[in-house]
Amino acid sequence: MLFRSGAVEAIKSTHFDIAFLDIDLKEQHTGLDFLRYMRSLDLDTRAIMLSGRVEKETVMTCIEAGASGYILKDMESDGLFRKALDTVFQGNIFLPASVIGRGGFSPPGLAPSKVSADSIGVTGRALEVLYYLCQGLPNKAIANRMGIEETDRKSVV
């Protein structure tokens, strides 16, 4: 399986508490393929899938493949992104409301993690940057939305 060598090497050599995987990598393989690859290595990394696709079948395929959550790139509710991270770190699976529907859905989750968004430094401005990154925005657009200059790296984090 051919993925970007940097991602393969990083996932093999470094422990990650969480990985954000875009479903549409614009390459031969998808983020779902990479998720399956990660699971074949039996890594203890929680994966959150990122996508603009809202089809329940796509979301459930990701969850069945071992994703801990599914975030829509265009979700725009204050605190929703943080809720997604907290949900995943508590051992539950985060799903968009469009998938859960009125009847609700509670897939089996993982054991709670000793890690939290706060403990890995994802708070305040860093959380805001991560939110924009997961939407696929380039640095300049992120800086614009945050009211900072792109070169002012200390202000971003």
mmCIF file of C-alpha atoms in Angstrom:
data_model
loop_
_atom_site.group_PDB
_atom_site.id
_atom_site.type_symbol
_atom_site.label_atom_id
_atom_site.label_comp_id
_atom_site.label_asym_id
_atom_site.label_seq_id
_atom_site.Cartn_x
_atom_site.Cartn_y
_atom_site.Cartn_z
ATOM 1 C CA MET A 1 0.000 0.000 0.000
ATOM 2 C CA LEU A 2 1.448 3.353 -0.990
ATOM 3 C CA PHE A 3 0.786 6.323 1.261
ATOM 4 C CA ARG A 4 2.882 9.382 1.796
ATOM 5 C CA SER A 5 6.061 7.979 3.257
ATOM 6 C CA GLY A 6 6.176 10.621 5.986
ATOM 7 C CA ALA A 7 2.811 9.557 7.356
ATOM 8 C CA VAL A 8 3.715 5.863 7.296
ATOM 9 C CA GLU A 9 7.063 6.457 8.985
ATOM 10 C CA ALA A 10 5.553 8.765 11.587
ATOM 11 C CA ILE A 11 2.746 6.386 12.505
ATOM 12 C CA LYS A 12 5.197 3.484 12.792
ATOM 13 C CA SER A 13 7.879 5.274 14.785
ATOM 14 C CA THR A 14 5.966 7.695 17.016
ATOM 15 C CA HIS A 15 3.063 7.167 19.404
ATOM 16 C CA PHE A 16 0.111 9.423 18.622
ATOM 17 C CA ASP A 17 -2.845 9.746 20.979
ATOM 18 C CA ILE A 18 -5.034 10.986 18.154
ATOM 19 C CA ALA A 19 -4.882 11.194 14.371
ATOM 20 C CA PHE A 20 -7.063 13.296 12.116
ATOM 21 C CA LEU A 21 -7.575 11.575 8.781
ATOM 22 C CA ASP A 22 -9.149 13.286 5.799
ATOM 23 C CA ILE A 23 -11.243 10.805 3.845
ATOM 24 C CA ASP A 24 -10.419 12.418 0.513
ATOM 25 C CA LEU A 25 -6.627 12.506 0.270
ATOM 26 C CA LYS A 26 -6.651 13.238 -3.469
ATOM 27 C CA GLU A 27 -4.270 10.337 -3.892
ATOM 28 C CA GLN A 28 -4.539 6.714 -4.908
ATOM 29 C CA HIS A 29 -5.664 5.758 -1.398
ATOM 30 C CA THR A 30 -8.114 7.413 0.972
ATOM 31 C CA GLY A 31 -8.039 8.336 4.632
ATOM 32 C CA LEU A 32 -10.215 5.276 5.193
ATOM 33 C CA ASP A 33 -7.482 3.150 3.617
ATOM 34 C CA PHE A 34 -4.947 4.735 5.985
ATOM 35 C CA LEU A 35 -7.253 4.069 8.938
ATOM 36 C CA ARG A 36 -7.416 0.412 7.960
ATOM 37 C CA TYR A 37 -3.620 0.377 7.638
ATOM 38 C CA MET A 38 -3.283 1.873 11.132
ATOM 39 C CA ARG A 39 -5.645 -0.739 12.530
ATOM 40 C CA SER A 40 -3.661 -3.525 10.841
ATOM 41 C CA LEU A 41 -0.649 -2.317 12.880
ATOM 42 C CA ASP A 42 -2.794 -2.586 16.038
ATOM 43 C CA LEU A 43 -1.901 0.942 17.132
ATOM 44 C CA ASP A 44 -3.467 2.531 20.188
ATOM 45 C CA THR A 45 -4.219 5.744 18.308
ATOM 46 C CA ARG A 46 -7.704 7.174 18.210
ATOM 47 C CA ALA A 47 -8.605 8.308 14.712
ATOM 48 C CA ILE A 48 -11.083 11.005 13.834
ATOM 49 C CA MET A 49 -12.188 11.095 10.235
ATOM 50 C CA LEU A 50 -12.659 14.457 8.528
ATOM 51 C CA SER A 51 -14.937 14.916 5.572
ATOM 52 C CA GLY A 52 -17.530 16.997 3.864
ATOM 53 C CA ARG A 53 -19.541 13.862 3.135
ATOM 54 C CA VAL A 54 -22.612 13.356 5.280
ATOM 55 C CA GLU A 55 -23.862 10.026 3.943
ATOM 56 C CA LYS A 56 -24.658 7.703 6.844
ATOM 57 C CA GLU A 57 -23.132 4.745 4.972
ATOM 58 C CA THR A 58 -19.760 6.516 4.635
ATOM 59 C CA VAL A 59 -19.752 7.536 8.294
ATOM 60 C CA MET A 60 -20.656 4.047 9.499
ATOM 61 C CA THR A 61 -18.024 2.439 7.255
ATOM 62 C CA CYS A 62 -15.409 4.606 8.977
ATOM 63 C CA ILE A 63 -16.691 3.720 12.445
ATOM 64 C CA GLU A 64 -16.767 0.012 11.583
ATOM 65 C CA ALA A 65 -13.174 0.297 10.344
ATOM 66 C CA GLY A 66 -12.112 1.614 13.754
ATOM 67 C CA ALA A 67 -12.573 5.393 13.692
ATOM 68 C CA SER A 68 -13.330 7.025 17.023
ATOM 69 C CA GLY A 69 -15.213 9.876 15.458
ATOM 70 C CA TYR A 70 -16.352 11.624 12.342
ATOM 71 C CA ILE A 71 -16.199 15.393 12.006
ATOM 72 C CA LEU A 72 -17.786 17.300 9.169
ATOM 73 C CA LYS A 73 -15.437 19.939 7.794
ATOM 74 C CA ASP A 74 -18.164 22.545 7.706
ATOM 75 C CA MET A 75 -19.497 22.120 11.235
ATOM 76 C CA GLU A 76 -19.690 25.591 12.716
ATOM 77 C CA SER A 77 -21.025 25.346 16.220
ATOM 78 C CA ASP A 78 -19.006 26.939 19.009
ATOM 79 C CA GLY A 79 -17.638 24.233 21.241
ATOM 80 C CA LEU A 80 -18.673 21.387 18.936
ATOM 81 C CA PHE A 81 -15.106 20.635 17.874
ATOM 82 C CA ARG A 82 -13.971 20.563 21.499
ATOM 83 C CA LYS A 83 -16.928 18.318 22.342
ATOM 84 C CA ALA A 84 -15.792 15.943 19.592
ATOM 85 C CA LEU A 85 -12.291 15.734 21.093
ATOM 86 C CA ASP A 86 -13.588 15.306 24.635
ATOM 87 C CA THR A 87 -16.037 12.621 23.488
ATOM 88 C CA VAL A 88 -13.275 10.632 21.786
ATOM 89 C CA PHE A 89 -10.871 10.950 24.728
ATOM 90 C CA GLN A 90 -13.613 9.744 27.095
ATOM 91 C CA GLY A 91 -13.771 6.520 25.127
ATOM 92 C CA ASN A 92 -16.914 7.313 23.188
ATOM 93 C CA ILE A 93 -17.485 7.760 19.482
ATOM 94 C CA PHE A 94 -18.321 11.209 18.149
ATOM 95 C CA LEU A 95 -20.838 11.275 15.303
ATOM 96 C CA PRO A 96 -22.455 14.234 13.574
ATOM 97 C CA ALA A 97 -26.107 14.862 14.401
ATOM 98 C CA SER A 98 -27.016 14.176 10.763
ATOM 99 C CA VAL A 99 -25.948 10.550 11.277
ATOM 100 C CA ILE A 100 -27.401 10.028 14.734
ATOM 101 C CA GLY A 101 -30.865 11.182 13.693
ATOM 102 C CA ARG A 102 -33.871 11.244 15.950
ATOM 103 C CA GLY A 103 -33.613 7.629 17.046
ATOM 104 C CA GLY A 104 -30.076 8.046 18.322
ATOM 105 C CA PHE A 105 -27.154 5.756 17.894
ATOM 106 C CA SER A 106 -24.712 4.598 20.525
ATOM 107 C CA PRO A 107 -21.950 2.449 19.059
ATOM 108 C CA PRO A 108 -19.645 0.613 21.436
ATOM 109 C CA GLY A 109 -16.766 2.874 22.398
ATOM 110 C CA LEU A 110 -13.223 2.442 23.571
ATOM 111 C CA ALA A 111 -12.000 2.516 27.133
ATOM 112 C CA PRO A 112 -11.575 6.085 28.390
ATOM 113 C CA SER A 113 -8.189 7.560 27.608
ATOM 114 C CA LYS A 114 -5.866 9.031 30.210
ATOM 115 C CA VAL A 115 -5.403 11.826 27.688
ATOM 116 C CA SER A 116 -7.655 14.840 27.281
ATOM 117 C CA ALA A 117 -7.656 17.762 24.883
ATOM 118 C CA ASP A 118 -6.355 19.973 27.710
ATOM 119 C CA SER A 119 -3.575 17.553 28.677
ATOM 120 C CA ILE A 120 -2.097 17.589 25.174
ATOM 121 C CA GLY A 121 -2.273 21.361 25.003
ATOM 122 C CA VAL A 122 -5.263 21.677 22.702
ATOM 123 C CA THR A 123 -6.913 24.653 24.358
ATOM 124 C CA GLY A 124 -7.821 28.217 23.468
ATOM 125 C CA ARG A 125 -6.110 29.439 20.322
ATOM 126 C CA ALA A 126 -4.512 26.044 19.620
ATOM 127 C CA LEU A 127 -7.974 24.474 19.573
ATOM 128 C CA GLU A 128 -9.143 27.191 17.191
ATOM 129 C CA VAL A 129 -6.181 26.549 14.862
ATOM 130 C CA LEU A 130 -6.801 22.803 14.943
ATOM 131 C CA TYR A 131 -10.461 23.398 14.108
ATOM 132 C CA TYR A 132 -9.511 25.450 11.026
ATOM 133 C CA LEU A 133 -6.830 22.952 9.993
ATOM 134 C CA CYS A 134 -9.388 20.175 10.086
ATOM 135 C CA GLN A 135 -11.553 22.220 7.761
ATOM 136 C CA GLY A 136 -8.661 22.164 5.301
ATOM 137 C CA LEU A 137 -7.938 25.876 5.448
ATOM 138 C CA PRO A 138 -4.464 27.080 4.436
ATOM 139 C CA ASN A 139 -2.300 29.037 6.892
ATOM 140 C CA LYS A 140 -3.161 32.405 5.344
ATOM 141 C CA ALA A 141 -6.916 31.805 5.672
ATOM 142 C CA ILE A 142 -6.482 30.620 9.270
ATOM 143 C CA ALA A 143 -4.462 33.720 10.124
ATOM 144 C CA ASN A 144 -7.115 35.890 8.471
ATOM 145 C CA ARG A 145 -9.941 34.332 10.484
ATOM 146 C CA MET A 146 -7.971 34.663 13.697
ATOM 147 C CA GLY A 147 -6.973 38.271 13.029
ATOM 148 C CA ILE A 148 -3.237 37.617 13.052
ATOM 149 C CA GLU A 149 -0.441 37.700 10.494
ATOM 150 C CA GLU A 150 0.530 34.422 8.890
ATOM 151 C CA THR A 151 4.186 34.876 9.873
ATOM 152 C CA ASP A 152 3.356 35.532 13.534
ATOM 153 C CA ARG A 153 3.629 31.867 14.560
ATOM 154 C CA LYS A 154 3.711 32.548 18.314
ATOM 155 C CA SER A 155 0.254 34.135 18.148
ATOM 156 C CA VAL A 156 -1.262 31.068 16.482
ATOM 157 C CA VAL A 157 -0.398 28.628 19.234
#
